[in-house]
Amino acid sequence: MAAYLQWRRFVFFDRETVREPSGPDGAGAKPFALPPGIAVCDSGRGSLVFGDILCGAGCCQIWFLPRSLQLSSFQAYKLRVTHLYQLKQHSILVSIGEDEEGINPLVKVWNLEKRDGGNPLCTRIFPAIPGNKPTVVSCLTVHENLNFMAIGFADGSVVLTKGDITRDRHSKTQILHEGSYPVTGLAFRQSGKTTHLFVVTTENIQSYMLSVKDYPHLELDTHGCGLRCSSLSDPSQDLQFIVAGNECVYLYQPDERGPCFAFEGQKLIVHWYRGYLIIVSKDRKTSPKSEFAGNEAQNSDKQVLNIYDLCNKFIAYSSVFDDIVDVLAEWGSLYVLTRDGKIHVLQEKDTQTKLEACKFMLFRKNLFEMAINLAKSHHLDSDGLSEIFRQYGDHLYNKGNHDGAIQQYIRTIGKLEPSYVIRKFLDAQRIHNLTAYLQMLHLQSLANADHTTLLLNCYTKLKDSSKLEEFIKTSESEVHFDVETAIKVLRQAGYYSHAVYLAEKHEHHEWYLKIQLEDIKNYQEALHYIGKLPFEQAESNMKRYGKILMHHVPKETTELLKILCTDYRPSGGNEGPGTLEGKKANSEEFIPVFANNSRELKAFLEHMTEVQADSPQGVYDTLLELRLQNWAHEQDEQIKEKLHNEALTLLKSGRFKTVFDKALVLCQMHNFKDGVLYLYEQGKLFQQIMHYHMQNEQYKKVIEVCELYGDQEACLWEQALSYFARKEENCKEYIAAVLKHIENKNLMPPLLVVQTLAHNSTATLSVIKDYLVNKLQKQSRQIEQDEQRIQKYREETTRIRLEIEELKASPKIFQKTKCSICTSALELPSVHFLCGHSFHQHCFESYSESDSECPTCMPENRKVMDMIRAQEQKRDLHDQFQHQLKCSNDGFSVVADYFGRGVFNKLTLITDLPSGKTATTIEAGLQRELLIHTKRST
């Protein structure tokens, strides 16, 4: 049986007969009929082109049939048209025909875009025969670039026209090939800048290279084909030259023969259309083939038209026609011309329809490979292809071919939900298939965290360390996966080295350190890794893992912390070249890292205070506490003394002013006496210093404290007196010293001193005898002084009253002879005041600030007035009086002071004249005097 009979047959084309357009009455259109006598045809540029032989009108026409089926024609030759070639990229038509009897074919080149009297313009006419030897033209071909035209003849010669074929002047004609067998087919092949011409005769096939001088040629085969039984394929078949013999169809490259297909039967017509090979052959029931195959077939012959898909090896369409003239391709369809003048159109079905039509049959017969190839050749979308791959995979899976099935499922990645495939291969016996699928899923960057987990589990189950290592070491540009998930899975499976590698490579610092510290226990490597991290990450990881590292590698950890808190630069240079200055962390935040490791903590804190004086306060606080603890627990006296000095030096460094209370509590907790006293002194807590010595019954120290700080805080002497008064011991010496200071400073009333000492049974009268005698003597002297001052004030008051009465009752005689300002003799006009001062008028006006006041007495008068106003403002200051009275040691002096200010007196300021008196009854000087009448309130 012939090979083509084994190919699957489909119906990918719909056959219809071309009919004339419907009339206005809507009646059914009859089949379209071509004019009689059609001999040759071609297509292109939106028309079917026909050439006929001499008809009844006495002329030979070239006909054009557009898509509207409106035929048009023009006279091309007088006798017949034998060949037509319509270029596809240019509106150029080349024809060969005869104008007279005999063998004298003419070549005419027509420009269809230009007109000459209504007909296309004929741009060139020349005879076709080679030289003067008459012979029949057998075939014609033209290059699309209009630079080559080849004509084949029945005597075996080929004439090549090179140059612009539309003009005589720019072209050159020569005989390219000579032979003894008729030329049956010609075809140009353009590949880049290389042009080849295929020449086929009835007995051989040759290839000419036209882009090289002298046109070298190569014989490709020693058998040929009949007329119209050769064609050139499109790029889908690499522009191969197709030659259809009666036994096989051969494909040729310019330098060799390609594949062949065993299609039996006498071939009449061969064409190439959109990836399909079209062959018209005689029905096998007809008469045997002729020697020069098929110029004219018998009317009674049945012819079979087959459309082959050579890539996918199936027959896309097959049908029987009556006497086919030719098959043309235009407007996206095939047009079959039959001898009876009818035109049959073969319309290719759309891709979806074709696939739906064939899938059922292919899937039913499990011809999935053919279905896939068919879908690809028809450019089916990825969703459609994925569905075919899925069904193919299901078919192989059901047959038990799991390896083949997984390969088909891999081709569905990106379209088919991965869980559909994964569920099928979860069995442990198929884990290697699942691994292959998951690997491809990651290669295409379509895996999620669950897929990564599953793939790594597959590797660990298979114990395939090499594959696992290859997977995690693949560059990110090749494989994408969730790194954190991968690290978790590897860690859980015990592949710590792989997990650490992955964490380090992708800079998952926390996972790297967690595995190193918790699983591998490689503390030294973890610490070294932290030292290579950028500052922020090194800081955060030391806070997180510092305690563990301090426990196992305390010395190295302390050194790294010292660097981190002073001048940190990554050991690997990860901060980048632009980082010139080191960074430093807050040392106080790392103090908890040193829990249970006081030695390293002390070294760290002392280092920080030495190299960084502005360290946080917490560093100094902790260092003080640490030194006090060491001092309190030390037994060796020499070492204890050294620690004592270190703690006291730290206290005196001035770093505890803002945290005074905290430092004081620490010193008190550890009973650090010198520190407590120093802090009391710095805080001016003098009473606390004295109470501290009182608690320790250090009497001399109590006196020393009073002597040192008594001037700043007078109550210290009173407290010292009370302290010694409560002592039952014999403290006469200390009491006497205290009383001496109280007496000198007048700190306590004598009565309060006596009451205070009355509580001490050992303090006899002899203890305070001297104090009381001295006190009474001082008071006696003070009384005498006060009485003398009182007498003086009384006399002064009497004198002033007499002066006032005299001013009121007697006239004032001004006897001054000199001016009180310039001391020159007075001259009129002059100004006199009741106070006794006289002035020149011009001196008075020059120096006086007021017309009513004496310039000489005015400063003293103003002082008196200011004192009066001050007393008036302070007379209602009850709260201030009460406060001073409570706080003062001598309340009597406070009361006397306020009496002197007039707080308890009613003050009357006379500024207006009494009613009923006029200015004439009082002297002018009295109007400018301020009279103060003091009436003691009862």
PDB file of C-alpha atoms in Angstrom, residues 556-806:
ATOM      1  CA  GLU A 556      36.006  37.182  71.634  1.00  0.00           C
ATOM      2  CA  THR A 557      32.466  38.405  72.164  1.00  0.00           C
ATOM      3  CA  THR A 558      33.665  41.167  74.472  1.00  0.00           C
ATOM      4  CA  GLU A 559      36.247  42.293  71.921  1.00  0.00           C
ATOM      5  CA  LEU A 560      33.618  42.465  69.180  1.00  0.00           C
ATOM      6  CA  LEU A 561      31.323  44.488  71.443  1.00  0.00           C
ATOM      7  CA  LYS A 562      34.144  46.906  72.212  1.00  0.00           C
ATOM      8  CA  ILE A 563      34.620  47.478  68.482  1.00  0.00           C
ATOM      9  CA  LEU A 564      30.894  47.658  67.811  1.00  0.00           C
ATOM     10  CA  CYS A 565      30.420  50.388  70.427  1.00  0.00           C
ATOM     11  CA  THR A 566      33.435  52.495  69.504  1.00  0.00           C
ATOM     12  CA  ASP A 567      34.481  52.407  65.848  1.00  0.00           C
ATOM     13  CA  TYR A 568      32.821  49.577  63.909  1.00  0.00           C
ATOM     14  CA  ARG A 569      33.796  48.714  60.360  1.00  0.00           C
ATOM     15  CA  PRO A 570      32.750  45.336  58.869  1.00  0.00           C
ATOM     16  CA  SER A 571      35.680  42.991  58.480  1.00  0.00           C
ATOM     17  CA  GLY A 572      34.474  42.052  54.978  1.00  0.00           C
ATOM     18  CA  GLY A 573      33.924  45.637  53.844  1.00  0.00           C
ATOM     19  CA  ASN A 574      30.157  45.150  53.450  1.00  0.00           C
ATOM     20  CA  GLU A 575      29.361  48.767  54.211  1.00  0.00           C
ATOM     21  CA  GLY A 576      30.633  49.810  50.787  1.00  0.00           C
ATOM     22  CA  PRO A 577      33.558  51.936  49.660  1.00  0.00           C
ATOM     23  CA  GLY A 578      31.815  55.214  50.540  1.00  0.00           C
ATOM     24  CA  THR A 579      31.839  54.527  54.283  1.00  0.00           C
ATOM     25  CA  LEU A 580      34.921  56.233  55.697  1.00  0.00           C
ATOM     26  CA  GLU A 581      33.839  56.852  59.283  1.00  0.00           C
ATOM     27  CA  GLY A 582      33.107  53.976  61.590  1.00  0.00           C
ATOM     28  CA  LYS A 583      29.787  53.706  63.371  1.00  0.00           C
ATOM     29  CA  LYS A 584      29.182  53.024  67.035  1.00  0.00           C
ATOM     30  CA  ALA A 585      26.357  51.432  68.936  1.00  0.00           C
ATOM     31  CA  ASN A 586      24.886  52.421  72.287  1.00  0.00           C
ATOM     32  CA  SER A 587      27.034  50.556  74.792  1.00  0.00           C
ATOM     33  CA  GLU A 588      24.347  50.733  77.488  1.00  0.00           C
ATOM     34  CA  GLU A 589      22.067  48.497  75.410  1.00  0.00           C
ATOM     35  CA  PHE A 590      24.585  45.628  75.514  1.00  0.00           C
ATOM     36  CA  ILE A 591      24.963  45.482  79.296  1.00  0.00           C
ATOM     37  CA  PRO A 592      22.366  42.670  79.616  1.00  0.00           C
ATOM     38  CA  VAL A 593      24.545  40.537  77.323  1.00  0.00           C
ATOM     39  CA  PHE A 594      27.071  40.185  80.186  1.00  0.00           C
ATOM     40  CA  ALA A 595      24.643  38.509  82.578  1.00  0.00           C
ATOM     41  CA  ASN A 596      26.557  36.163  84.942  1.00  0.00           C
ATOM     42  CA  ASN A 597      29.877  37.325  83.515  1.00  0.00           C
ATOM     43  CA  SER A 598      30.968  40.233  85.702  1.00  0.00           C
ATOM     44  CA  ARG A 599      34.636  40.003  84.765  1.00  0.00           C
ATOM     45  CA  GLU A 600      34.033  40.612  81.065  1.00  0.00           C
ATOM     46  CA  LEU A 601      31.404  43.204  81.914  1.00  0.00           C
ATOM     47  CA  LYS A 602      33.895  45.150  84.006  1.00  0.00           C
ATOM     48  CA  ALA A 603      36.494  44.998  81.241  1.00  0.00           C
ATOM     49  CA  PHE A 604      33.914  46.196  78.693  1.00  0.00           C
ATOM     50  CA  LEU A 605      32.659  49.060  80.863  1.00  0.00           C
ATOM     51  CA  GLU A 606      36.136  50.244  81.818  1.00  0.00           C
ATOM     52  CA  HIS A 607      37.151  50.183  78.146  1.00  0.00           C
ATOM     53  CA  MET A 608      34.124  52.266  77.203  1.00  0.00           C
ATOM     54  CA  THR A 609      34.761  54.868  79.912  1.00  0.00           C
ATOM     55  CA  GLU A 610      38.396  55.162  78.854  1.00  0.00           C
ATOM     56  CA  VAL A 611      37.942  55.501  75.069  1.00  0.00           C
ATOM     57  CA  GLN A 612      34.561  57.199  75.115  1.00  0.00           C
ATOM     58  CA  ALA A 613      34.146  59.731  77.904  1.00  0.00           C
ATOM     59  CA  ASP A 614      30.619  60.586  76.781  1.00  0.00           C
ATOM     60  CA  SER A 615      29.363  57.041  77.222  1.00  0.00           C
ATOM     61  CA  PRO A 616      25.730  56.706  78.305  1.00  0.00           C
ATOM     62  CA  GLN A 617      24.970  57.205  81.981  1.00  0.00           C
ATOM     63  CA  GLY A 618      23.959  53.575  82.328  1.00  0.00           C
ATOM     64  CA  VAL A 619      27.552  52.520  81.627  1.00  0.00           C
ATOM     65  CA  TYR A 620      28.850  54.560  84.582  1.00  0.00           C
ATOM     66  CA  ASP A 621      26.000  53.433  86.819  1.00  0.00           C
ATOM     67  CA  THR A 622      26.667  49.789  86.069  1.00  0.00           C
ATOM     68  CA  LEU A 623      30.398  50.190  86.471  1.00  0.00           C
ATOM     69  CA  LEU A 624      29.882  51.856  89.870  1.00  0.00           C
ATOM     70  CA  GLU A 625      27.577  49.093  91.006  1.00  0.00           C
ATOM     71  CA  LEU A 626      30.049  46.473  89.787  1.00  0.00           C
ATOM     72  CA  ARG A 627      32.967  48.096  91.603  1.00  0.00           C
ATOM     73  CA  LEU A 628      30.941  48.433  94.813  1.00  0.00           C
ATOM     74  CA  GLN A 629      29.978  44.778  94.639  1.00  0.00           C
ATOM     75  CA  ASN A 630      33.571  43.705  94.159  1.00  0.00           C
ATOM     76  CA  TRP A 631      34.650  45.980  97.021  1.00  0.00           C
ATOM     77  CA  ALA A 632      31.953  44.647  99.365  1.00  0.00           C
ATOM     78  CA  HIS A 633      32.814  40.987  98.708  1.00  0.00           C
ATOM     79  CA  GLU A 634      36.591  41.290  98.649  1.00  0.00           C
ATOM     80  CA  GLN A 635      38.452  39.801 101.636  1.00  0.00           C
ATOM     81  CA  ASP A 636      42.003  40.802 100.812  1.00  0.00           C
ATOM     82  CA  GLU A 637      42.676  44.161 102.447  1.00  0.00           C
ATOM     83  CA  GLN A 638      45.085  45.417  99.817  1.00  0.00           C
ATOM     84  CA  ILE A 639      42.774  44.570  96.959  1.00  0.00           C
ATOM     85  CA  LYS A 640      39.836  45.939  98.917  1.00  0.00           C
ATOM     86  CA  GLU A 641      41.660  49.242  99.365  1.00  0.00           C
ATOM     87  CA  LYS A 642      42.371  49.384  95.645  1.00  0.00           C
ATOM     88  CA  LEU A 643      38.736  48.699  94.808  1.00  0.00           C
ATOM     89  CA  HIS A 644      37.729  51.329  97.362  1.00  0.00           C
ATOM     90  CA  ASN A 645      39.843  53.940  95.625  1.00  0.00           C
ATOM     91  CA  GLU A 646      38.535  52.949  92.187  1.00  0.00           C
ATOM     92  CA  ALA A 647      34.919  53.296  93.307  1.00  0.00           C
ATOM     93  CA  LEU A 648      35.569  56.637  94.989  1.00  0.00           C
ATOM     94  CA  THR A 649      37.464  57.912  91.942  1.00  0.00           C
ATOM     95  CA  LEU A 650      34.550  56.969  89.734  1.00  0.00           C
ATOM     96  CA  LEU A 651      32.160  58.821  92.045  1.00  0.00           C
ATOM     97  CA  LYS A 652      34.351  61.908  91.901  1.00  0.00           C
ATOM     98  CA  SER A 653      34.482  61.826  88.086  1.00  0.00           C
ATOM     99  CA  GLY A 654      31.445  64.107  87.974  1.00  0.00           C
ATOM    100  CA  ARG A 655      29.303  61.619  85.973  1.00  0.00           C
ATOM    101  CA  PHE A 656      26.641  61.181  88.690  1.00  0.00           C
ATOM    102  CA  LYS A 657      25.271  64.692  89.043  1.00  0.00           C
ATOM    103  CA  THR A 658      22.118  63.864  87.090  1.00  0.00           C
ATOM    104  CA  VAL A 659      21.623  60.504  88.830  1.00  0.00           C
ATOM    105  CA  PHE A 660      22.566  61.576  92.340  1.00  0.00           C
ATOM    106  CA  ASP A 661      19.816  59.546  94.022  1.00  0.00           C
ATOM    107  CA  LYS A 662      20.740  56.356  92.179  1.00  0.00           C
ATOM    108  CA  ALA A 663      24.411  56.638  93.096  1.00  0.00           C
ATOM    109  CA  LEU A 664      23.493  57.374  96.704  1.00  0.00           C
ATOM    110  CA  VAL A 665      21.254  54.305  96.904  1.00  0.00           C
ATOM    111  CA  LEU A 666      24.055  52.128  95.497  1.00  0.00           C
ATOM    112  CA  CYS A 667      26.535  53.422  98.073  1.00  0.00           C
ATOM    113  CA  GLN A 668      24.045  52.928 100.877  1.00  0.00           C
ATOM    114  CA  MET A 669      23.203  49.394  99.722  1.00  0.00           C
ATOM    115  CA  HIS A 670      26.874  48.407  99.849  1.00  0.00           C
ATOM    116  CA  ASN A 671      27.585  50.465 102.996  1.00  0.00           C
ATOM    117  CA  PHE A 672      30.206  52.509 101.155  1.00  0.00           C
ATOM    118  CA  LYS A 673      30.743  55.178 103.858  1.00  0.00           C
ATOM    119  CA  ASP A 674      33.089  57.477 101.981  1.00  0.00           C
ATOM    120  CA  GLY A 675      30.896  57.434  98.940  1.00  0.00           C
ATOM    121  CA  VAL A 676      27.785  58.256 100.935  1.00  0.00           C
ATOM    122  CA  LEU A 677      29.464  61.186 102.679  1.00  0.00           C
ATOM    123  CA  TYR A 678      30.899  62.463  99.375  1.00  0.00           C
ATOM    124  CA  LEU A 679      27.507  62.379  97.742  1.00  0.00           C
ATOM    125  CA  TYR A 680      25.893  64.111 100.751  1.00  0.00           C
ATOM    126  CA  GLU A 681      28.469  66.825 100.465  1.00  0.00           C
ATOM    127  CA  GLN A 682      27.988  67.200  96.712  1.00  0.00           C
ATOM    128  CA  GLY A 683      24.248  67.371  97.190  1.00  0.00           C
ATOM    129  CA  LYS A 684      24.591  69.920 100.043  1.00  0.00           C
ATOM    130  CA  LEU A 685      22.788  67.508 102.336  1.00  0.00           C
ATOM    131  CA  PHE A 686      24.595  68.781 105.435  1.00  0.00           C
ATOM    132  CA  GLN A 687      21.975  67.556 107.875  1.00  0.00           C
ATOM    133  CA  GLN A 688      22.300  64.045 106.427  1.00  0.00           C
ATOM    134  CA  ILE A 689      26.058  64.226 106.919  1.00  0.00           C
ATOM    135  CA  MET A 690      25.574  65.190 110.549  1.00  0.00           C
ATOM    136  CA  HIS A 691      22.888  62.568 111.102  1.00  0.00           C
ATOM    137  CA  TYR A 692      25.242  59.977 109.601  1.00  0.00           C
ATOM    138  CA  HIS A 693      27.874  60.885 112.209  1.00  0.00           C
ATOM    139  CA  MET A 694      25.215  61.015 114.929  1.00  0.00           C
ATOM    140  CA  GLN A 695      24.145  57.489 114.071  1.00  0.00           C
ATOM    141  CA  ASN A 696      27.744  56.373 114.371  1.00  0.00           C
ATOM    142  CA  GLU A 697      28.129  58.460 117.586  1.00  0.00           C
ATOM    143  CA  GLN A 698      31.078  60.340 116.212  1.00  0.00           C
ATOM    144  CA  TYR A 699      30.836  63.447 118.390  1.00  0.00           C
ATOM    145  CA  LYS A 700      33.878  65.196 117.027  1.00  0.00           C
ATOM    146  CA  LYS A 701      32.667  64.661 113.495  1.00  0.00           C
ATOM    147  CA  VAL A 702      29.359  66.225 114.478  1.00  0.00           C
ATOM    148  CA  ILE A 703      31.152  69.338 115.714  1.00  0.00           C
ATOM    149  CA  GLU A 704      33.332  69.395 112.575  1.00  0.00           C
ATOM    150  CA  VAL A 705      30.285  69.226 110.335  1.00  0.00           C
ATOM    151  CA  CYS A 706      28.702  72.150 112.202  1.00  0.00           C
ATOM    152  CA  GLU A 707      31.895  74.170 111.908  1.00  0.00           C
ATOM    153  CA  LEU A 708      32.234  73.378 108.157  1.00  0.00           C
ATOM    154  CA  TYR A 709      28.678  73.908 107.105  1.00  0.00           C
ATOM    155  CA  GLY A 710      27.100  75.905 109.959  1.00  0.00           C
ATOM    156  CA  ASP A 711      27.397  79.151 108.012  1.00  0.00           C
ATOM    157  CA  GLN A 712      25.440  77.613 105.107  1.00  0.00           C
ATOM    158  CA  GLU A 713      22.832  75.960 107.296  1.00  0.00           C
ATOM    159  CA  ALA A 714      22.496  77.542 110.778  1.00  0.00           C
ATOM    160  CA  CYS A 715      20.095  74.937 112.124  1.00  0.00           C
ATOM    161  CA  LEU A 716      22.964  72.421 112.282  1.00  0.00           C
ATOM    162  CA  TRP A 717      24.069  73.924 115.639  1.00  0.00           C
ATOM    163  CA  GLU A 718      20.547  73.668 117.029  1.00  0.00           C
ATOM    164  CA  GLN A 719      20.346  70.025 115.941  1.00  0.00           C
ATOM    165  CA  ALA A 720      23.761  69.356 117.424  1.00  0.00           C
ATOM    166  CA  LEU A 721      22.633  70.897 120.730  1.00  0.00           C
ATOM    167  CA  SER A 722      19.481  68.778 120.746  1.00  0.00           C
ATOM    168  CA  TYR A 723      21.558  65.685 119.914  1.00  0.00           C
ATOM    169  CA  PHE A 724      24.010  66.219 122.784  1.00  0.00           C
ATOM    170  CA  ALA A 725      21.144  67.184 125.132  1.00  0.00           C
ATOM    171  CA  ARG A 726      19.549  63.763 124.595  1.00  0.00           C
ATOM    172  CA  LYS A 727      22.752  61.913 125.391  1.00  0.00           C
ATOM    173  CA  GLU A 728      23.012  60.576 128.926  1.00  0.00           C
ATOM    174  CA  GLU A 729      26.752  60.480 128.628  1.00  0.00           C
ATOM    175  CA  ASN A 730      28.895  63.313 129.832  1.00  0.00           C
ATOM    176  CA  CYS A 731      28.961  65.622 126.799  1.00  0.00           C
ATOM    177  CA  LYS A 732      29.701  68.877 128.641  1.00  0.00           C
ATOM    178  CA  GLU A 733      32.699  69.566 126.444  1.00  0.00           C
ATOM    179  CA  TYR A 734      30.703  69.275 123.230  1.00  0.00           C
ATOM    180  CA  ILE A 735      27.709  71.157 124.664  1.00  0.00           C
ATOM    181  CA  ALA A 736      29.939  74.019 125.671  1.00  0.00           C
ATOM    182  CA  ALA A 737      31.420  74.182 122.178  1.00  0.00           C
ATOM    183  CA  VAL A 738      27.965  74.244 120.624  1.00  0.00           C
ATOM    184  CA  LEU A 739      26.709  76.916 123.047  1.00  0.00           C
ATOM    185  CA  LYS A 740      29.699  79.096 122.233  1.00  0.00           C
ATOM    186  CA  HIS A 741      28.804  79.088 118.506  1.00  0.00           C
ATOM    187  CA  ILE A 742      25.101  79.621 119.281  1.00  0.00           C
ATOM    188  CA  GLU A 743      26.014  82.605 121.426  1.00  0.00           C
ATOM    189  CA  ASN A 744      28.389  84.094 118.855  1.00  0.00           C
ATOM    190  CA  LYS A 745      25.911  83.683 116.025  1.00  0.00           C
ATOM    191  CA  ASN A 746      22.832  84.429 118.168  1.00  0.00           C
ATOM    192  CA  LEU A 747      21.170  81.331 116.754  1.00  0.00           C
ATOM    193  CA  MET A 748      18.707  80.528 119.591  1.00  0.00           C
ATOM    194  CA  PRO A 749      16.820  82.413 122.270  1.00  0.00           C
ATOM    195  CA  PRO A 750      18.215  81.674 125.737  1.00  0.00           C
ATOM    196  CA  LEU A 751      14.894  80.292 126.921  1.00  0.00           C
ATOM    197  CA  LEU A 752      14.918  77.708 124.077  1.00  0.00           C
ATOM    198  CA  VAL A 753      18.486  76.734 124.991  1.00  0.00           C
ATOM    199  CA  VAL A 754      17.486  76.168 128.599  1.00  0.00           C
ATOM    200  CA  GLN A 755      14.452  74.105 127.575  1.00  0.00           C
ATOM    201  CA  THR A 756      16.610  71.988 125.239  1.00  0.00           C
ATOM    202  CA  LEU A 757      19.235  71.193 127.877  1.00  0.00           C
ATOM    203  CA  ALA A 758      16.601  70.456 130.518  1.00  0.00           C
ATOM    204  CA  HIS A 759      16.237  66.939 129.030  1.00  0.00           C
ATOM    205  CA  ASN A 760      19.852  66.022 129.838  1.00  0.00           C
ATOM    206  CA  SER A 761      20.382  64.829 133.393  1.00  0.00           C
ATOM    207  CA  THR A 762      24.121  65.346 133.157  1.00  0.00           C
ATOM    208  CA  ALA A 763      23.890  68.954 131.952  1.00  0.00           C
ATOM    209  CA  THR A 764      23.952  71.046 135.148  1.00  0.00           C
ATOM    210  CA  LEU A 765      23.583  74.770 135.533  1.00  0.00           C
ATOM    211  CA  SER A 766      27.321  75.162 135.451  1.00  0.00           C
ATOM    212  CA  VAL A 767      27.283  74.041 131.806  1.00  0.00           C
ATOM    213  CA  ILE A 768      25.194  77.019 130.727  1.00  0.00           C
ATOM    214  CA  LYS A 769      26.219  79.505 133.423  1.00  0.00           C
ATOM    215  CA  ASP A 770      28.692  81.335 131.266  1.00  0.00           C
ATOM    216  CA  TYR A 771      26.286  81.280 128.332  1.00  0.00           C
ATOM    217  CA  LEU A 772      23.452  82.797 130.367  1.00  0.00           C
ATOM    218  CA  VAL A 773      25.667  85.467 132.011  1.00  0.00           C
ATOM    219  CA  ASN A 774      27.051  86.572 128.658  1.00  0.00           C
ATOM    220  CA  LYS A 775      23.599  86.586 127.137  1.00  0.00           C
ATOM    221  CA  LEU A 776      22.122  88.728 129.943  1.00  0.00           C
ATOM    222  CA  GLN A 777      25.005  91.178 129.741  1.00  0.00           C
ATOM    223  CA  LYS A 778      24.532  91.579 125.994  1.00  0.00           C
ATOM    224  CA  GLN A 779      20.820  92.147 126.421  1.00  0.00           C
ATOM    225  CA  SER A 780      21.458  94.770 129.153  1.00  0.00           C
ATOM    226  CA  ARG A 781      23.815  96.638 126.858  1.00  0.00           C
ATOM    227  CA  GLN A 782      21.283  96.412 124.036  1.00  0.00           C
ATOM    228  CA  ILE A 783      18.545  97.835 126.315  1.00  0.00           C
ATOM    229  CA  GLU A 784      20.724 100.789 127.264  1.00  0.00           C
ATOM    230  CA  GLN A 785      21.458 101.496 123.615  1.00  0.00           C
ATOM    231  CA  ASP A 786      17.769 101.287 122.717  1.00  0.00           C
ATOM    232  CA  GLU A 787      16.791 103.700 125.550  1.00  0.00           C
ATOM    233  CA  GLN A 788      19.389 106.228 124.407  1.00  0.00           C
ATOM    234  CA  ARG A 789      18.117 106.008 120.845  1.00  0.00           C
ATOM    235  CA  ILE A 790      14.516 106.446 122.058  1.00  0.00           C
ATOM    236  CA  GLN A 791      15.463 109.578 124.001  1.00  0.00           C
ATOM    237  CA  LYS A 792      17.221 110.973 120.984  1.00  0.00           C
ATOM    238  CA  TYR A 793      14.187 110.330 118.743  1.00  0.00           C
ATOM    239  CA  ARG A 794      11.895 112.015 121.328  1.00  0.00           C
ATOM    240  CA  GLU A 795      14.020 115.131 121.429  1.00  0.00           C
ATOM    241  CA  GLU A 796      14.168 115.294 117.673  1.00  0.00           C
ATOM    242  CA  THR A 797      10.409 114.875 117.435  1.00  0.00           C
ATOM    243  CA  THR A 798       9.810 117.698 119.937  1.00  0.00           C
ATOM    244  CA  ARG A 799      12.083 120.018 117.994  1.00  0.00           C
ATOM    245  CA  ILE A 800      10.328 119.260 114.708  1.00  0.00           C
ATOM    246  CA  ARG A 801       6.906 119.864 116.237  1.00  0.00           C
ATOM    247  CA  LEU A 802       8.014 123.215 117.578  1.00  0.00           C
ATOM    248  CA  GLU A 803       9.272 124.200 114.149  1.00  0.00           C
ATOM    249  CA  ILE A 804       5.959 123.222 112.595  1.00  0.00           C
ATOM    250  CA  GLU A 805       3.987 125.239 115.141  1.00  0.00           C
ATOM    251  CA  GLU A 806       6.227 128.225 114.619  1.00  0.00           C
TER     252      GLU A 806
END
